[in-house]
Amino acid sequence: MDGQPGTGPVARDLRIAIIGAGMGGLGCALALAKKGFSDVHVYEDASGLGFVGAGIQLAPNLVRVLDRLGCWQGIEAEATDIVETSIRDGCSNEELTHVHMPDIRQKYGHPHCTGHRASLAGGLYEACKAESAVTFHLGHTLSSIDAFEPQPVFTVTTREGSSRQVTADVLLAADGVKSVARTHLMKRLGATVDVEDTGQAAYRVMLPREEMAADPEMMALLDSNQVTRWIGERRHWICYPIASRTIYNMSSIQPDINFASAPSMTYTTKGSKDAMLKTFDDFCPLIRRMLDLVPDGEVCEWKLRVHKPLPAWVHGSVALMGDACHPTLPHLNQGASMAIEDGAVLAEVLSRAPSSSADTINKSLRVYELLRKERTTTLVNLAAHSGRVLHLGEGKAKEERDREFAASRAEGSSVPDKWASPDVQKMIYSHDCMLEAAEKFEMLFNQLDQAPVGSEE
């Protein structure tokens, strides 16, 4: 299985528009170019793609796709191999369990790594720019979808306020949890799916090596190949080294207080260091020492939002992908992986379409939905479940969870923190989304009714 052009006859004929140059949009554009599509256009709201952000986990199922797309080598150069995880009580720092996973690469053919989001996004972007098939339209925001078939027609608005209509053969929406495309697609289907607050927010902080150098306990963490999670009631931190071990990445989950007290459409903001310290003032001295190192003004906080499962991801020749159709809580560390997998599968199914007719494109996009919807729903639900287990307060449920943590020290045992559980890892990491699409496309395509669901009569 590789990134070679697909078997269908339409690979060089379709004009494909992608909304959004995040992880999913970039991954999709690159996958399409690798499959031989020659007319791929990416529309992005931002006027420039200066990638920022914090750490990200690069699981084997994601690495497999990046490797096939030819961009993993550069990303891997700055990544850290993860071979163990320690799950600890946030207040006492007592270790609840320790999971060794030195054979991840041997089991799944690719490593589990941690890296910087800028490295992943930048690697995808540079690979896209090297493809003559991909054209970026920066500073262009999707305003509306004016037609879904036979060819999608949509309106984009520039930063200067001018608008224009664009026609494509396929429109793929990777415009995130606040997706404009999703709103228009649901309206066309007569459905309403509102974004929902989870009641949770998250801090992201990054500690540079030089700030940690005087503390041997911190340096042991930075120089390790370990992910560490400190858990407490309704809160936790998950931390790991990134950027060639020059940065210790720390991401939290806690009750949403700041956003809830000042409701707005903003999902991210500069957080208050004082508020962060107060939120975790009962956590162990090691956590508090690390948080003390964070400079004022360097705390990023974002609110976690999701929406209920959508009735459909596809209408006509338009499809949703990534957070636009399956936003998730971060407890499995699979959000970016799922988005990039979506993009790879979309490229796979479109490259196998037997013709370029609107009906055929619709059926091919519906095959993508069939391949991806059940799996992503499973992972979204599993992430939510894992969060509930991690954030238990005092009581019998927490006591039972901690007994399960203690028992999970035995090799191969199930772990309450599902990200670290070998059975869940096997289900997630062994999945080859591109191979599955290649093997199942013809069968699923032929099973679909001739009249496309969701098409206008």
PDB file of C-alpha atoms in Angstrom, residues 194-332:
ATOM      1  CA  ASP A 194     -25.660  22.519  17.514  1.00  0.00           C
ATOM      2  CA  VAL A 195     -22.179  22.620  18.981  1.00  0.00           C
ATOM      3  CA  GLU A 196     -22.301  21.711  22.667  1.00  0.00           C
ATOM      4  CA  ASP A 197     -20.185  22.917  25.556  1.00  0.00           C
ATOM      5  CA  THR A 198     -18.626  20.022  27.448  1.00  0.00           C
ATOM      6  CA  GLY A 199     -18.196  22.013  30.646  1.00  0.00           C
ATOM      7  CA  GLN A 200     -14.470  21.405  30.314  1.00  0.00           C
ATOM      8  CA  ALA A 201     -11.558  23.605  29.356  1.00  0.00           C
ATOM      9  CA  ALA A 202      -7.854  22.988  28.901  1.00  0.00           C
ATOM     10  CA  TYR A 203      -4.566  24.750  29.518  1.00  0.00           C
ATOM     11  CA  ARG A 204      -1.570  24.323  27.252  1.00  0.00           C
ATOM     12  CA  VAL A 205       1.873  25.290  28.491  1.00  0.00           C
ATOM     13  CA  MET A 206       5.359  24.483  27.254  1.00  0.00           C
ATOM     14  CA  LEU A 207       8.420  24.574  29.496  1.00  0.00           C
ATOM     15  CA  PRO A 208      11.774  25.138  27.761  1.00  0.00           C
ATOM     16  CA  ARG A 209      14.680  22.943  28.798  1.00  0.00           C
ATOM     17  CA  GLU A 210      16.686  25.817  30.235  1.00  0.00           C
ATOM     18  CA  GLU A 211      13.893  26.664  32.688  1.00  0.00           C
ATOM     19  CA  MET A 212      13.834  23.073  33.997  1.00  0.00           C
ATOM     20  CA  ALA A 213      17.594  22.513  34.111  1.00  0.00           C
ATOM     21  CA  ALA A 214      18.016  23.292  37.824  1.00  0.00           C
ATOM     22  CA  ASP A 215      15.466  20.676  38.938  1.00  0.00           C
ATOM     23  CA  PRO A 216      16.670  17.046  38.666  1.00  0.00           C
ATOM     24  CA  GLU A 217      13.127  15.663  39.030  1.00  0.00           C
ATOM     25  CA  MET A 218      11.932  17.744  36.100  1.00  0.00           C
ATOM     26  CA  MET A 219      14.967  16.882  33.989  1.00  0.00           C
ATOM     27  CA  ALA A 220      14.344  13.174  34.511  1.00  0.00           C
ATOM     28  CA  LEU A 221      10.915  13.650  32.939  1.00  0.00           C
ATOM     29  CA  LEU A 222      12.239  15.747  30.056  1.00  0.00           C
ATOM     30  CA  ASP A 223      14.973  13.234  29.243  1.00  0.00           C
ATOM     31  CA  SER A 224      12.640  10.239  29.397  1.00  0.00           C
ATOM     32  CA  ASN A 225      10.683   8.374  26.724  1.00  0.00           C
ATOM     33  CA  GLN A 226       7.587   8.577  28.882  1.00  0.00           C
ATOM     34  CA  VAL A 227       4.152  10.142  28.860  1.00  0.00           C
ATOM     35  CA  THR A 228       3.012  11.015  32.383  1.00  0.00           C
ATOM     36  CA  ARG A 229      -0.572  11.687  33.388  1.00  0.00           C
ATOM     37  CA  TRP A 230      -1.457  13.146  36.791  1.00  0.00           C
ATOM     38  CA  ILE A 231      -5.165  12.691  37.547  1.00  0.00           C
ATOM     39  CA  GLY A 232      -7.519  14.206  40.104  1.00  0.00           C
ATOM     40  CA  GLU A 233     -11.183  14.964  40.588  1.00  0.00           C
ATOM     41  CA  ARG A 234     -12.471  16.599  37.368  1.00  0.00           C
ATOM     42  CA  ARG A 235      -8.901  17.536  36.417  1.00  0.00           C
ATOM     43  CA  HIS A 236      -5.680  16.122  35.051  1.00  0.00           C
ATOM     44  CA  TRP A 237      -2.378  16.969  33.389  1.00  0.00           C
ATOM     45  CA  ILE A 238      -0.794  14.938  30.604  1.00  0.00           C
ATOM     46  CA  CYS A 239       2.850  15.751  29.915  1.00  0.00           C
ATOM     47  CA  TYR A 240       5.690  14.605  27.664  1.00  0.00           C
ATOM     48  CA  PRO A 241       8.899  15.799  25.969  1.00  0.00           C
ATOM     49  CA  ILE A 242       8.757  17.262  22.456  1.00  0.00           C
ATOM     50  CA  ALA A 243      10.987  19.119  19.992  1.00  0.00           C
ATOM     51  CA  SER A 244      14.071  16.927  20.441  1.00  0.00           C
ATOM     52  CA  ARG A 245      13.558  17.124  24.216  1.00  0.00           C
ATOM     53  CA  THR A 246      14.029  20.896  24.267  1.00  0.00           C
ATOM     54  CA  ILE A 247      10.447  21.423  25.508  1.00  0.00           C
ATOM     55  CA  TYR A 248       8.268  19.713  28.108  1.00  0.00           C
ATOM     56  CA  ASN A 249       4.685  19.878  26.901  1.00  0.00           C
ATOM     57  CA  MET A 250       1.896  20.084  29.481  1.00  0.00           C
ATOM     58  CA  SER A 251      -1.821  19.898  28.665  1.00  0.00           C
ATOM     59  CA  SER A 252      -4.587  19.909  31.244  1.00  0.00           C
ATOM     60  CA  ILE A 253      -8.293  19.338  31.521  1.00  0.00           C
ATOM     61  CA  GLN A 254     -10.330  21.166  34.150  1.00  0.00           C
ATOM     62  CA  PRO A 255     -13.869  22.500  34.665  1.00  0.00           C
ATOM     63  CA  ASP A 256     -14.671  25.428  32.404  1.00  0.00           C
ATOM     64  CA  ILE A 257     -14.956  28.473  34.636  1.00  0.00           C
ATOM     65  CA  ASN A 258     -13.476  31.359  32.668  1.00  0.00           C
ATOM     66  CA  PHE A 259     -15.310  30.787  29.369  1.00  0.00           C
ATOM     67  CA  ALA A 260     -18.577  29.979  31.144  1.00  0.00           C
ATOM     68  CA  SER A 261     -18.435  33.240  33.080  1.00  0.00           C
ATOM     69  CA  ALA A 262     -17.996  35.257  29.876  1.00  0.00           C
ATOM     70  CA  PRO A 263     -19.799  33.388  27.065  1.00  0.00           C
ATOM     71  CA  SER A 264     -18.619  34.149  23.534  1.00  0.00           C
ATOM     72  CA  MET A 265     -17.833  32.442  20.256  1.00  0.00           C
ATOM     73  CA  THR A 266     -14.155  32.428  21.227  1.00  0.00           C
ATOM     74  CA  TYR A 267     -12.723  28.972  21.842  1.00  0.00           C
ATOM     75  CA  THR A 268      -9.192  29.961  22.831  1.00  0.00           C
ATOM     76  CA  THR A 269      -7.768  32.767  24.904  1.00  0.00           C
ATOM     77  CA  LYS A 270      -4.743  33.802  26.880  1.00  0.00           C
ATOM     78  CA  GLY A 271      -5.236  32.145  30.235  1.00  0.00           C
ATOM     79  CA  SER A 272      -4.479  33.526  33.668  1.00  0.00           C
ATOM     80  CA  LYS A 273      -1.477  31.996  35.423  1.00  0.00           C
ATOM     81  CA  ASP A 274      -3.018  32.818  38.803  1.00  0.00           C
ATOM     82  CA  ALA A 275      -6.255  31.052  37.847  1.00  0.00           C
ATOM     83  CA  MET A 276      -4.285  28.042  36.616  1.00  0.00           C
ATOM     84  CA  LEU A 277      -2.295  27.821  39.847  1.00  0.00           C
ATOM     85  CA  LYS A 278      -5.475  28.089  41.906  1.00  0.00           C
ATOM     86  CA  THR A 279      -7.178  25.352  39.872  1.00  0.00           C
ATOM     87  CA  PHE A 280      -4.330  22.947  40.661  1.00  0.00           C
ATOM     88  CA  ASP A 281      -3.298  24.235  44.086  1.00  0.00           C
ATOM     89  CA  ASP A 282      -3.919  20.828  45.688  1.00  0.00           C
ATOM     90  CA  PHE A 283      -1.798  18.944  43.161  1.00  0.00           C
ATOM     91  CA  CYS A 284       1.622  17.610  44.126  1.00  0.00           C
ATOM     92  CA  PRO A 285       4.679  19.861  44.620  1.00  0.00           C
ATOM     93  CA  LEU A 286       6.244  18.688  41.338  1.00  0.00           C
ATOM     94  CA  ILE A 287       3.264  19.900  39.299  1.00  0.00           C
ATOM     95  CA  ARG A 288       3.136  23.180  41.208  1.00  0.00           C
ATOM     96  CA  ARG A 289       6.873  23.760  40.678  1.00  0.00           C
ATOM     97  CA  MET A 290       6.459  23.221  36.956  1.00  0.00           C
ATOM     98  CA  LEU A 291       3.481  25.566  36.777  1.00  0.00           C
ATOM     99  CA  ASP A 292       5.427  28.195  38.721  1.00  0.00           C
ATOM    100  CA  LEU A 293       7.947  28.246  35.862  1.00  0.00           C
ATOM    101  CA  VAL A 294       5.330  29.314  33.325  1.00  0.00           C
ATOM    102  CA  PRO A 295       5.836  33.003  32.434  1.00  0.00           C
ATOM    103  CA  ASP A 296       2.884  35.326  32.905  1.00  0.00           C
ATOM    104  CA  GLY A 297       1.112  35.724  29.587  1.00  0.00           C
ATOM    105  CA  GLU A 298       2.272  32.343  28.272  1.00  0.00           C
ATOM    106  CA  VAL A 299      -0.779  30.349  29.370  1.00  0.00           C
ATOM    107  CA  CYS A 300      -3.164  29.310  26.599  1.00  0.00           C
ATOM    108  CA  GLU A 301      -6.650  28.146  27.569  1.00  0.00           C
ATOM    109  CA  TRP A 302      -9.289  26.723  25.291  1.00  0.00           C
ATOM    110  CA  LYS A 303     -12.801  25.499  25.754  1.00  0.00           C
ATOM    111  CA  LEU A 304     -13.651  21.951  24.712  1.00  0.00           C
ATOM    112  CA  ARG A 305     -16.728  21.659  22.537  1.00  0.00           C
ATOM    113  CA  VAL A 306     -18.324  18.778  20.669  1.00  0.00           C
ATOM    114  CA  HIS A 307     -21.605  18.068  18.898  1.00  0.00           C
ATOM    115  CA  LYS A 308     -23.907  15.092  18.703  1.00  0.00           C
ATOM    116  CA  PRO A 309     -23.386  12.586  15.870  1.00  0.00           C
ATOM    117  CA  LEU A 310     -24.537  13.932  12.525  1.00  0.00           C
ATOM    118  CA  PRO A 311     -27.245  12.198  10.478  1.00  0.00           C
ATOM    119  CA  ALA A 312     -24.932  12.339   7.444  1.00  0.00           C
ATOM    120  CA  TRP A 313     -21.529  13.654   6.433  1.00  0.00           C
ATOM    121  CA  VAL A 314     -22.227  13.770   2.693  1.00  0.00           C
ATOM    122  CA  HIS A 315     -24.706  15.557   0.455  1.00  0.00           C
ATOM    123  CA  GLY A 316     -24.316  15.685  -3.307  1.00  0.00           C
ATOM    124  CA  SER A 317     -20.624  16.209  -4.034  1.00  0.00           C
ATOM    125  CA  VAL A 318     -19.881  17.764  -0.641  1.00  0.00           C
ATOM    126  CA  ALA A 319     -18.367  15.910   2.318  1.00  0.00           C
ATOM    127  CA  LEU A 320     -17.370  16.863   5.849  1.00  0.00           C
ATOM    128  CA  MET A 321     -14.213  15.628   7.541  1.00  0.00           C
ATOM    129  CA  GLY A 322     -12.323  15.906  10.819  1.00  0.00           C
ATOM    130  CA  ASP A 323     -13.726  18.096  13.578  1.00  0.00           C
ATOM    131  CA  ALA A 324     -16.405  19.342  11.190  1.00  0.00           C
ATOM    132  CA  CYS A 325     -18.167  15.991  11.592  1.00  0.00           C
ATOM    133  CA  HIS A 326     -16.667  14.179  14.612  1.00  0.00           C
ATOM    134  CA  PRO A 327     -15.036  16.514  17.169  1.00  0.00           C
ATOM    135  CA  THR A 328     -13.678  14.651  20.153  1.00  0.00           C
ATOM    136  CA  LEU A 329     -12.392  15.164  23.645  1.00  0.00           C
ATOM    137  CA  PRO A 330      -8.601  14.717  23.779  1.00  0.00           C
ATOM    138  CA  HIS A 331      -8.435  11.739  26.160  1.00  0.00           C
ATOM    139  CA  LEU A 332      -7.395   9.245  23.441  1.00  0.00           C
TER     140      LEU A 332
END
